[in-house]
Coordinates of C-alpha atoms in Angstrom, one line a residue:
M49 CA 11.4 35.8 -66.2
L50 CA 9.4 36.9 -63.2
S51 CA 9.0 40.6 -62.9
S52 CA 8.9 42.5 -59.6
E53 CA 5.5 42.2 -57.9
A54 CA 3.3 45.3 -57.8
P55 CA -0.3 45.8 -56.7
F56 CA -1.4 47.2 -60.0
Q57 CA 0.9 46.6 -62.9
N58 CA -0.3 49.5 -65.1
H59 CA 0.5 52.3 -62.6
C60 CA 3.5 54.5 -62.5
I61 CA 5.3 54.5 -59.2
T62 CA 6.6 58.1 -59.5
T63 CA 3.0 59.4 -59.2
V64 CA 2.1 57.7 -55.9
L65 CA 4.8 58.5 -53.4
A66 CA 3.6 62.0 -52.4
P67 CA 0.5 60.9 -50.4
A68 CA 2.7 59.1 -47.9
K69 CA 4.2 62.3 -46.4
P70 CA 1.2 63.8 -44.6
L71 CA 1.0 60.6 -42.4
S72 CA 4.3 61.4 -40.7
T73 CA 3.6 65.0 -39.7
V74 CA 4.0 67.0 -36.5
N75 CA 2.0 66.6 -33.3
S76 CA -0.9 68.8 -34.5
S77 CA -2.0 66.2 -37.0
E78 CA -1.5 63.1 -34.8
P79 CA -5.2 62.7 -33.9
V80 CA -6.1 62.6 -37.6
S81 CA -3.3 60.1 -38.3
R82 CA -4.5 57.9 -35.4
A83 CA -8.1 58.0 -36.7
L84 CA -7.0 56.7 -40.1
F85 CA -5.6 53.6 -38.4
V86 CA -9.1 52.7 -37.1
S87 CA -10.2 50.1 -39.6
E88 CA -13.8 51.2 -39.8
I89 CA -12.9 54.8 -40.4
F90 CA -10.4 54.0 -43.1
S91 CA -12.9 51.5 -44.7
N92 CA -15.4 54.4 -45.0
I93 CA -12.9 56.6 -46.7
I94 CA -12.0 53.8 -49.1
S95 CA -15.6 53.4 -50.1
Y96 CA -15.8 57.1 -51.2
I97 CA -12.7 56.7 -53.3
S98 CA -14.1 53.6 -55.0
A99 CA -17.4 55.4 -55.6
D100 CA -15.7 57.8 -58.1
E101 CA -15.8 55.0 -60.7
I102 CA -19.6 55.3 -60.9
Y103 CA -19.5 58.8 -62.4
V104 CA -16.7 58.2 -65.0
H105 CA -18.1 56.9 -68.3
T106 CA -15.0 56.0 -70.1
R107 CA -13.7 52.8 -71.7
N108 CA -10.6 52.7 -69.4
P109 CA -10.7 52.4 -65.6
P110 CA -10.9 55.9 -64.0
A111 CA -7.3 56.9 -63.4
F112 CA -8.0 59.1 -60.4
S113 CA -9.6 56.4 -58.3
R114 CA -7.2 53.7 -59.1
N115 CA -4.1 56.0 -58.7
T116 CA -5.4 57.0 -55.3
L117 CA -6.0 53.5 -54.2
Y118 CA -2.6 52.4 -55.5
A119 CA -0.9 55.3 -53.6
L120 CA -2.7 54.2 -50.4
A121 CA -1.6 50.6 -50.9
L122 CA 2.1 51.8 -51.0
T123 CA 1.8 54.1 -48.0
C124 CA 2.0 51.6 -45.2
R125 CA 1.1 48.1 -44.2
T126 CA -2.0 49.2 -42.2
F127 CA -3.5 50.8 -45.3
S128 CA -2.3 48.2 -47.8
E129 CA -4.8 45.4 -47.3
Q130 CA -8.0 47.5 -47.6
A131 CA -6.6 49.6 -50.4
L132 CA -5.7 46.5 -52.4
D133 CA -9.1 45.0 -51.8
A134 CA -10.8 48.1 -53.2
L135 CA -8.3 48.3 -56.1
W136 CA -8.9 44.7 -57.2
E137 CA -12.6 44.5 -56.3
S138 CA -13.7 45.0 -59.9
I139 CA -11.6 44.4 -63.0
E140 CA -12.2 43.9 -66.7
G141 CA -10.3 41.1 -68.3
I142 CA -7.6 38.6 -67.0
I143 CA -4.6 40.5 -68.3
P144 CA -4.0 42.7 -65.2
L145 CA -3.7 39.6 -63.1
M146 CA -1.3 37.9 -65.5
K147 CA 0.9 41.0 -65.5
C148 CA 1.2 40.9 -61.7
G149 CA 2.6 37.4 -62.0
G150 CA 5.2 38.6 -64.5
I151 CA 3.5 37.1 -67.6
I152 CA 4.1 39.3 -70.6
V153 CA 1.1 39.5 -72.9
S154 CA 2.1 40.3 -76.5
P155 CA 0.1 43.2 -78.0
N156 CA -0.2 41.1 -81.2
S157 CA -1.5 38.1 -79.3
A158 CA -4.9 38.2 -80.9
N159 CA -3.3 37.8 -84.4
T160 CA -1.1 34.8 -83.6
K161 CA -2.1 31.1 -83.6
L162 CA -2.9 29.6 -80.3
G163 CA 0.0 27.1 -80.6
D164 CA 2.5 30.0 -81.0
D165 CA 1.5 31.7 -77.7
H166 CA 1.5 29.1 -75.0
V167 CA 1.4 30.5 -71.4
I168 CA 2.3 28.0 -68.7
P169 CA 2.7 29.9 -65.4
T170 CA 5.2 28.6 -62.8
E171 CA 4.2 27.8 -59.2
S172 CA 5.6 31.1 -57.9
Q173 CA 3.8 33.1 -60.7
L174 CA 0.5 31.4 -59.8
A175 CA 1.0 32.1 -56.1
I176 CA 1.4 35.9 -56.9
I177 CA -1.6 35.9 -59.2
C178 CA -3.8 34.1 -56.7
R179 CA -2.8 36.6 -54.0
Y180 CA -4.5 39.3 -56.0
A181 CA -7.2 37.1 -57.6
N182 CA -8.5 36.3 -54.1
R183 CA -9.5 40.0 -53.8
V184 CA -11.5 40.2 -57.0
R185 CA -15.3 40.4 -56.5
S186 CA -16.5 41.4 -60.0
L187 CA -15.1 40.4 -63.4
K188 CA -16.3 41.5 -66.8
L189 CA -15.0 39.8 -70.0
S190 CA -16.0 41.3 -73.4
F191 CA -15.4 39.5 -76.7
H192 CA -12.1 41.4 -77.0
D193 CA -10.7 40.2 -73.7
W194 CA -9.8 36.7 -75.0
P195 CA -6.4 36.9 -76.8
H196 CA -4.6 33.6 -77.2
S197 CA -2.4 34.2 -74.3
V198 CA -5.4 34.5 -72.0
Q199 CA -7.0 31.4 -73.5
S200 CA -3.8 29.4 -72.9
F201 CA -3.5 30.7 -69.4
L202 CA -7.1 29.8 -68.4
Q203 CA -6.8 26.4 -70.1
T204 CA -3.7 25.7 -68.0
V205 CA -5.6 26.7 -64.8
A206 CA -8.6 24.6 -65.8
Y207 CA -6.4 21.5 -66.2
S208 CA -5.4 21.9 -62.5
S209 CA -9.1 22.0 -61.4
K210 CA -8.2 25.2 -59.5
V211 CA -10.7 28.1 -59.0
L212 CA -8.8 31.2 -60.0
M213 CA -11.0 33.7 -58.1
P214 CA -12.6 31.9 -55.2
N215 CA -14.3 35.0 -53.8
L216 CA -15.8 36.2 -57.1
R217 CA -19.4 37.4 -56.7
Y218 CA -20.2 38.7 -60.2
L219 CA -19.1 37.4 -63.6
R220 CA -20.2 38.7 -67.0
A221 CA -18.6 37.0 -70.0
T222 CA -19.2 37.3 -73.7
C223 CA -17.4 34.6 -75.7
D224 CA -17.8 31.4 -77.7
L225 CA -15.1 29.6 -75.7
V226 CA -17.4 28.7 -72.8
H227 CA -15.2 25.8 -71.6
L228 CA -12.6 28.4 -70.5
L229 CA -15.0 29.8 -67.9
R230 CA -14.6 26.7 -65.7
P231 CA -11.7 28.1 -63.6
L232 CA -13.8 31.3 -63.0
L233 CA -16.8 29.5 -61.6
G234 CA -16.5 29.3 -57.8
P235 CA -18.6 28.6 -54.7
C236 CA -19.2 32.3 -53.8
L237 CA -20.5 33.3 -57.3
Q238 CA -23.9 34.9 -56.9
R239 CA -24.5 36.6 -60.3
L240 CA -23.6 35.0 -63.6
S241 CA -24.2 36.4 -67.0
I242 CA -23.1 34.4 -70.1
N243 CA -23.6 35.8 -73.6
V244 CA -22.6 33.1 -76.1
S245 CA -21.5 35.0 -79.2
T246 CA -19.4 34.2 -82.2
S247 CA -17.0 36.5 -84.1
V248 CA -17.7 34.7 -87.4
N249 CA -20.4 36.6 -89.1
Y250 CA -21.6 33.8 -91.4
R251 CA -21.7 31.1 -88.7
R252 CA -25.2 30.6 -87.4
D253 CA -24.3 28.2 -84.6
L254 CA -21.5 26.9 -82.4
E255 CA -19.3 24.1 -83.4
P256 CA -20.3 20.7 -82.1
W257 CA -17.4 20.6 -79.6
Q258 CA -18.4 24.1 -78.4
R259 CA -22.0 22.9 -77.8
I260 CA -20.7 19.9 -75.8
S261 CA -18.6 22.2 -73.7
L262 CA -21.5 24.5 -73.1
H263 CA -23.7 21.7 -72.1
M264 CA -21.1 20.5 -69.6
I265 CA -20.6 24.0 -68.1
L266 CA -24.4 24.5 -67.7
R267 CA -25.0 21.1 -66.1
S268 CA -22.1 21.7 -63.7
L269 CA -23.4 25.0 -62.3
P270 CA -25.2 23.5 -59.3
T271 CA -21.9 22.0 -58.2
T272 CA -19.5 24.8 -59.1
C273 CA -21.8 27.7 -58.1
P274 CA -24.2 26.5 -55.4
S275 CA -24.7 30.1 -54.2
L276 CA -26.0 31.4 -57.5
E277 CA -28.8 33.9 -57.2
S278 CA -28.9 35.5 -60.6
F279 CA -28.6 33.5 -63.8
D280 CA -28.5 35.3 -67.2
F281 CA -27.8 33.2 -70.3
N282 CA -28.2 34.4 -73.9
L283 CA -27.4 33.2 -77.4
D284 CA -26.3 36.2 -79.4
F285 CA -26.8 34.8 -82.9
S286 CA -28.8 37.4 -84.9
T287 CA -29.6 34.8 -87.6
R288 CA -31.0 32.2 -85.3
P289 CA -34.6 31.3 -86.4
G290 CA -36.1 31.4 -82.9
P291 CA -35.5 31.3 -79.2
W292 CA -36.5 27.7 -78.5
D293 CA -33.4 25.5 -78.7
A294 CA -34.4 22.2 -77.1
P295 CA -30.8 20.8 -76.8
L296 CA -29.8 23.9 -74.9
A297 CA -33.0 24.3 -73.0
L298 CA -32.5 20.9 -71.3
P299 CA -29.1 21.6 -69.7
V300 CA -30.3 25.2 -68.8
S301 CA -33.4 23.7 -67.1
Y302 CA -31.3 21.0 -65.4
A303 CA -29.1 23.7 -63.9
I304 CA -32.1 25.8 -62.8
Q305 CA -33.8 22.9 -61.1
N306 CA -30.7 22.2 -59.0
L307 CA -30.0 25.8 -57.8
Q308 CA -31.8 26.6 -54.6
R309 CA -31.1 30.3 -54.1
L310 CA -32.2 31.7 -57.5
R311 CA -33.8 35.1 -57.4
T312 CA -33.7 36.2 -61.1
V313 CA -33.5 34.1 -64.3
N314 CA -33.0 35.4 -67.9
V315 CA -32.8 32.5 -70.4
P316 CA -34.0 31.9 -74.0
A317 CA -36.3 29.1 -72.9
I318 CA -36.9 26.5 -70.2
T319 CA -39.0 23.4 -69.7
K320 CA -42.3 23.4 -67.9
D321 CA -40.8 21.4 -65.0
A322 CA -38.1 24.0 -64.6
L323 CA -40.8 26.7 -64.6
T324 CA -42.7 24.8 -62.0
Y325 CA -39.6 24.5 -59.8
L326 CA -39.0 28.3 -60.0
G327 CA -42.6 28.9 -59.0
G328 CA -41.9 27.0 -55.7
L329 CA -38.9 29.0 -54.7
S330 CA -39.7 31.6 -52.1
S331 CA -36.6 33.6 -53.1
F332 CA -37.6 33.9 -56.8
T333 CA -38.6 37.5 -57.9
S334 CA -38.0 37.9 -61.6
I335 CA -38.1 35.9 -64.8
K336 CA -37.3 36.6 -68.5
T337 CA -37.8 33.9 -71.0
H338 CA -40.0 32.5 -73.7
L339 CA -43.7 32.3 -72.7
P340 CA -44.7 28.6 -72.6
A341 CA -47.4 27.3 -74.8
C342 CA -51.0 27.0 -73.6
S343 CA -50.7 23.3 -72.7
D344 CA -47.5 23.9 -70.7
L345 CA -49.1 26.8 -68.8
E346 CA -52.1 24.6 -68.0
Y347 CA -49.6 22.0 -66.7
V348 CA -47.8 24.5 -64.5
F349 CA -50.9 26.5 -63.2
G350 CA -53.5 23.7 -63.4
S351 CA -56.0 23.4 -60.6
S352 CA -54.7 19.9 -59.7
R353 CA -51.6 21.6 -58.2
G354 CA -52.3 22.3 -54.5
H355 CA -49.6 24.9 -53.6
I356 CA -49.5 28.5 -54.8
L357 CA -46.7 29.2 -57.3
F358 CA -44.6 32.4 -57.6
E359 CA -45.5 33.7 -54.2
N360 CA -42.9 36.5 -54.2
L361 CA -42.5 37.1 -58.0
E362 CA -42.5 40.8 -58.9
S363 CA -41.5 40.9 -62.6
V364 CA -42.2 38.8 -65.7
D365 CA -40.7 39.4 -69.2
W366 CA -42.1 37.1 -71.8
K367 CA -41.2 36.6 -75.4
I368 CA -44.5 35.6 -77.0
A369 CA -45.2 33.6 -80.2
G370 CA -49.0 33.8 -80.2
W371 CA -51.9 35.7 -78.5
R372 CA -53.5 32.6 -77.2
D373 CA -50.6 31.9 -75.0
V374 CA -50.9 35.5 -73.6
E375 CA -54.6 35.0 -72.9
M376 CA -53.9 31.8 -71.1
F377 CA -51.2 33.5 -69.0
T378 CA -53.5 36.4 -67.9
C379 CA -56.2 33.9 -67.1
L380 CA -54.2 31.4 -65.0
W381 CA -51.6 33.7 -63.4
P382 CA -52.1 33.2 -59.6
R383 CA -50.2 36.0 -57.8
N384 CA -49.8 39.7 -57.8
I385 CA -47.0 41.1 -60.0
I386 CA -45.6 44.6 -60.2
A387 CA -43.9 44.7 -63.7
M388 CA -44.8 42.9 -67.0
S389 CA -43.1 43.0 -70.3
L390 CA -44.2 41.4 -73.6
R391 CA -41.8 41.0 -76.5
S392 CA -43.6 39.8 -79.6
E393 CA -42.9 38.9 -83.2
V394 CA -46.7 39.1 -83.7
T395 CA -48.2 42.5 -84.6
F396 CA -49.8 44.3 -81.7
N397 CA -53.3 44.8 -83.3
P398 CA -55.9 46.9 -81.5
G399 CA -58.2 43.9 -81.1
P400 CA -55.9 41.5 -79.2
L401 CA -54.4 44.4 -77.3
Q402 CA -57.9 45.4 -76.0
V403 CA -58.6 41.8 -74.9
L404 CA -55.2 41.8 -73.1
F405 CA -55.9 45.1 -71.4
D406 CA -59.4 44.0 -70.4
S407 CA -58.0 40.9 -68.8
L408 CA -55.4 43.0 -66.9
H409 CA -57.9 45.3 -65.3
T410 CA -60.4 42.6 -64.4
R411 CA -57.9 40.1 -62.8
E412 CA -56.9 40.7 -59.2
A413 CA -53.4 39.4 -59.9
F414 CA -52.7 42.6 -62.0
R415 CA -54.5 45.1 -59.9
N416 CA -51.2 46.5 -58.4
L417 CA -49.3 46.5 -61.7
Q418 CA -46.8 49.4 -61.8
C419 CA -44.9 48.8 -65.0
I420 CA -46.1 47.6 -68.5
R421 CA -43.9 47.3 -71.5
L422 CA -44.9 46.1 -75.0
F423 CA -42.2 45.7 -77.6
E424 CA -42.8 44.4 -81.1
F425 CA -40.0 42.7 -83.0
S426 CA -39.8 43.5 -86.7
P427 CA -37.4 42.4 -89.6
S428 CA -36.9 46.1 -90.2
L429 CA -35.0 46.4 -87.0
S430 CA -32.2 44.3 -88.4
T431 CA -32.4 45.4 -92.0
G432 CA -32.9 49.1 -91.3
V433 CA -35.7 49.3 -93.9
F434 CA -38.9 50.2 -92.0
Q435 CA -42.1 48.9 -93.6
F436 CA -45.0 50.2 -91.4
I437 CA -48.4 48.7 -91.2
E438 CA -51.4 51.1 -91.4
I439 CA -52.8 50.0 -88.1
V440 CA -53.8 52.7 -85.6
I441 CA -53.9 52.2 -81.8
T442 CA -56.2 54.8 -80.2
I443 CA -57.1 55.8 -76.7
D444 CA -60.1 53.5 -76.8
T445 CA -57.7 50.5 -77.0
I446 CA -55.6 51.8 -74.1
R447 CA -58.5 53.0 -71.9
P448 CA -59.0 49.7 -69.9
L449 CA -55.6 50.2 -68.4
F450 CA -56.9 53.4 -66.7
Y451 CA -58.3 51.2 -64.0
L452 CA -54.7 50.3 -63.0
N453 CA -54.1 53.6 -61.2
A454 CA -50.8 52.4 -59.7
L455 CA -49.0 52.4 -63.1
R456 CA -45.7 54.3 -63.1
V457 CA -44.1 53.1 -66.3
V458 CA -45.8 52.7 -69.6
E459 CA -43.8 51.8 -72.7
F460 CA -45.4 50.8 -76.1
D461 CA -43.0 50.3 -79.0
T462 CA -44.9 48.8 -82.0
G463 CA -45.0 48.9 -85.7
S464 CA -48.5 50.2 -85.5
S465 CA -49.3 53.9 -85.1
I466 CA -50.3 55.3 -81.7
S467 CA -52.7 58.2 -82.2
L468 CA -53.4 60.5 -79.3
N469 CA -54.6 64.1 -78.9
E470 CA -54.4 66.6 -76.0
D471 CA -57.7 65.4 -74.5
D472 CA -56.3 61.9 -74.4
L473 CA -53.1 63.1 -72.7
K474 CA -55.3 64.8 -70.0
E475 CA -57.2 61.6 -69.5
I476 CA -53.9 59.7 -69.1
A477 CA -52.6 62.2 -66.5
E478 CA -55.8 61.9 -64.5
A479 CA -55.9 58.0 -64.7
W480 CA -52.2 57.5 -63.7
P481 CA -51.3 60.0 -61.0
C482 CA -48.0 58.2 -60.3
L483 CA -46.8 58.2 -63.9
E484 CA -43.0 58.5 -64.2
V485 CA -42.3 57.1 -67.6
L486 CA -44.4 57.3 -70.8
L487 CA -42.5 56.2 -74.0
L488 CA -44.5 55.7 -77.2
N489 CA -42.8 54.1 -80.2
E490 CA -39.3 55.0 -79.2
T491 CA -37.8 52.7 -81.8
Y492 CA -40.3 53.0 -84.6
G493 CA -40.9 56.7 -84.4
C494 CA -43.7 58.9 -85.8
H495 CA -45.6 57.1 -88.5
D496 CA -49.2 57.9 -87.8
P497 CA -51.1 58.3 -91.1
K498 CA -52.8 61.3 -89.7
P499 CA -50.9 64.3 -88.3
P500 CA -50.4 64.1 -84.5
G501 CA -53.0 65.9 -82.5
V502 CA -50.7 67.2 -79.8
T503 CA -49.0 70.6 -79.9
L504 CA -45.8 71.6 -78.1
A505 CA -48.1 73.6 -75.7
G506 CA -50.0 70.4 -75.1
V507 CA -46.8 68.6 -74.2
V508 CA -46.0 71.3 -71.6
R509 CA -49.5 71.1 -70.1
F510 CA -49.2 67.3 -69.9
V511 CA -45.9 67.5 -68.1
E512 CA -47.4 69.9 -65.6
L513 CA -50.2 67.5 -64.9
C514 CA -47.7 64.7 -64.2
P515 CA -45.5 66.0 -61.4
R516 CA -43.5 62.7 -61.1
L517 CA -42.8 62.4 -64.9
T518 CA -39.1 61.8 -65.6
K519 CA -39.2 60.3 -69.1
L520 CA -41.4 61.2 -72.1
G521 CA -41.4 60.1 -75.7
I522 CA -44.3 61.3 -77.9
N523 CA -45.4 62.6 -81.3
F524 CA -46.4 66.2 -81.7
T525 CA -47.3 68.7 -84.5
L526 CA -45.5 71.7 -85.8
N527 CA -48.7 73.4 -87.1
D528 CA -48.9 75.8 -84.1
M529 CA -45.2 76.3 -83.7
D530 CA -45.4 80.1 -84.4
E531 CA -48.0 80.6 -81.7
D532 CA -45.9 78.5 -79.2
F533 CA -42.9 80.6 -80.0
D534 CA -44.8 83.8 -79.3
N535 CA -45.8 82.5 -75.9
L536 CA -42.2 81.5 -75.1
Y537 CA -41.9 83.7 -72.0
D538 CA -45.2 82.4 -70.5
F539 CA -43.9 78.8 -71.1
E540 CA -40.6 79.6 -69.5
S541 CA -42.3 80.4 -66.2
R542 CA -43.8 76.9 -66.2
A543 CA -40.6 75.0 -67.1
S544 CA -40.3 71.5 -65.8
N545 CA -37.4 70.7 -63.4
T546 CA -38.4 67.0 -63.0
L547 CA -38.2 65.8 -66.6
E548 CA -34.9 64.1 -67.3
Y549 CA -35.4 62.6 -70.8
L550 CA -37.6 63.8 -73.6
T551 CA -38.1 62.6 -77.2
L552 CA -40.3 64.7 -79.5
R553 CA -41.2 63.5 -83.0
S554 CA -43.0 65.3 -85.8
R555 CA -43.2 65.4 -89.5
A556 CA -43.8 68.3 -91.9
E557 CA -42.9 69.7 -95.3
E558 CA -39.1 70.0 -95.8
H559 CA -39.1 73.9 -95.7
V560 CA -41.1 73.8 -92.5
L561 CA -38.6 71.5 -90.9
T562 CA -35.7 73.7 -91.9
F563 CA -37.4 76.8 -90.7
H564 CA -38.4 75.5 -87.3
Y565 CA -35.6 73.2 -86.4
S566 CA -33.2 75.6 -84.6
R567 CA -36.1 77.5 -83.0
L568 CA -37.6 74.3 -81.7
N569 CA -34.4 73.1 -80.1
M570 CA -33.9 76.5 -78.3
L571 CA -37.5 76.5 -77.1
V572 CA -37.4 72.9 -75.8
K573 CA -34.1 73.5 -73.9
K574 CA -35.7 76.5 -72.1
L575 CA -38.9 74.6 -71.3
F576 CA -37.1 71.5 -70.0
P577 CA -33.7 72.6 -68.7
R578 CA -32.8 69.4 -66.9
A579 CA -33.9 67.0 -69.6
K580 CA -31.8 65.2 -72.2
C581 CA -33.8 66.3 -75.3
R582 CA -34.0 64.7 -78.7
C583 CA -36.1 66.2 -81.5
Q584 CA -36.8 63.8 -84.4
L585 CA -38.3 65.7 -87.4
I586 CA -39.3 63.7 -90.5
S587 CA -40.0 64.9 -94.0
V588 CA -43.5 64.3 -95.3
D589 CA -42.0 63.1 -98.7
W590 CA -39.9 60.5 -97.0
F591 CA -42.8 59.4 -94.8
E592 CA -45.1 59.0 -97.8
S593 CA -42.5 56.9 -99.5
L594 CA -42.8 54.3 -96.7
Y595 CA -46.3 53.5 -97.8
A596 CA -45.7 53.7 -101.5

């Protein structure tokens, strides 16, 4: 049975009637009331109410913002349209829309069989749902937002070839039922993020019919979403052997080659023809994918091609399989880029790294590089059992990057050790005057075979030398902790007010860690009052067991 229509089904009417009273007040407030009826003024007020959602980090929608918008929608017809637009602008899941149409979703829907929970909306229900669906601009669907009632509802809409949300601009969906996304793909969609995931832990791949549906959805994107500017596609299978999946790379590449407004692309892999096509798009600014092999790079960037590719590209994020491909990339890349990330299953040894860094500082294409990130994949990340390699990266390896004085962000996260002392930090601060982020081995932590050569006092001096620094992750030693604590008052006068994030890692004997832990936390909080601090202290016995 159709329930009474309401702008937001989860709200309580008794809490929203009070705001209507001030609008019908005495003459002294009439100018204020009239100002609210000016569309531009009221729209500005609405924007401040909606902005509250940014600062509320909870799983449920922020009650204050939505209750306020709901109250304004019920105040008068003049306020109703703009308040409803803001209320429905961004939603999570399809269920709120279904409730507005009077479709009752069973709380046990996820535990029932699909055949036992059919949802076939009537014409009047669909009319009500569409009235609010037209206002939705952003939709997020997690893996838990697909109960059987939602699946049945979307399947019914898909059969009608109807676009449920024709004004949708952003869609992020995590699911393995990709065929149900069809009624959500519309002509105004600009940003699309699909994370193909499966809830069955032992299943390493999609079922054949699911792969066929996925192929059809991918190949239909140029027709269903001609305005697409950002395309993010990911296969979330932790047990997959590698990123290159030729049967899926082909439909992904087909879609890319027929989308003319693309600005950013994040896909597991694409063909060399698709990469060439992206290089010719003047709107294209960012790519994240598998770095093509040497032969494919030569095909794309070969001298036989007359036009210059990637004219406006700013950021590249490559997943690499071998260092030869990286060397070919740095040799052939034709245009300036601002940010570069390399994600590798190959160990970052000092030798290949120094060759890479030498290439970066000698090539004009990387002269204005502002961000460099190196991340090394390791089986230990999934197993939780870290097996470190006794390879040490020193300042000599990193020094060629000092010629890139525009660097603002430097992140190295490797299974190898990064060994620096306080003189090295001083050299870094002088070479990179614009440094904002320096994160060293955030994931792998402190595993240098030798004790770190940086004291807490050295960390403070380094932060002073980098006035723009906002994030820092580094190893330090506890050997001079007593001296640092004695000079606490001197350090307090030099406390940093710019640092927002700090990770300090050290290792020592168990009794030293126990003695210094509380004092260290207190000292760090006084030295860096604005920073979100994390002190990671490792026992020497545990550390030595890693190399046993």
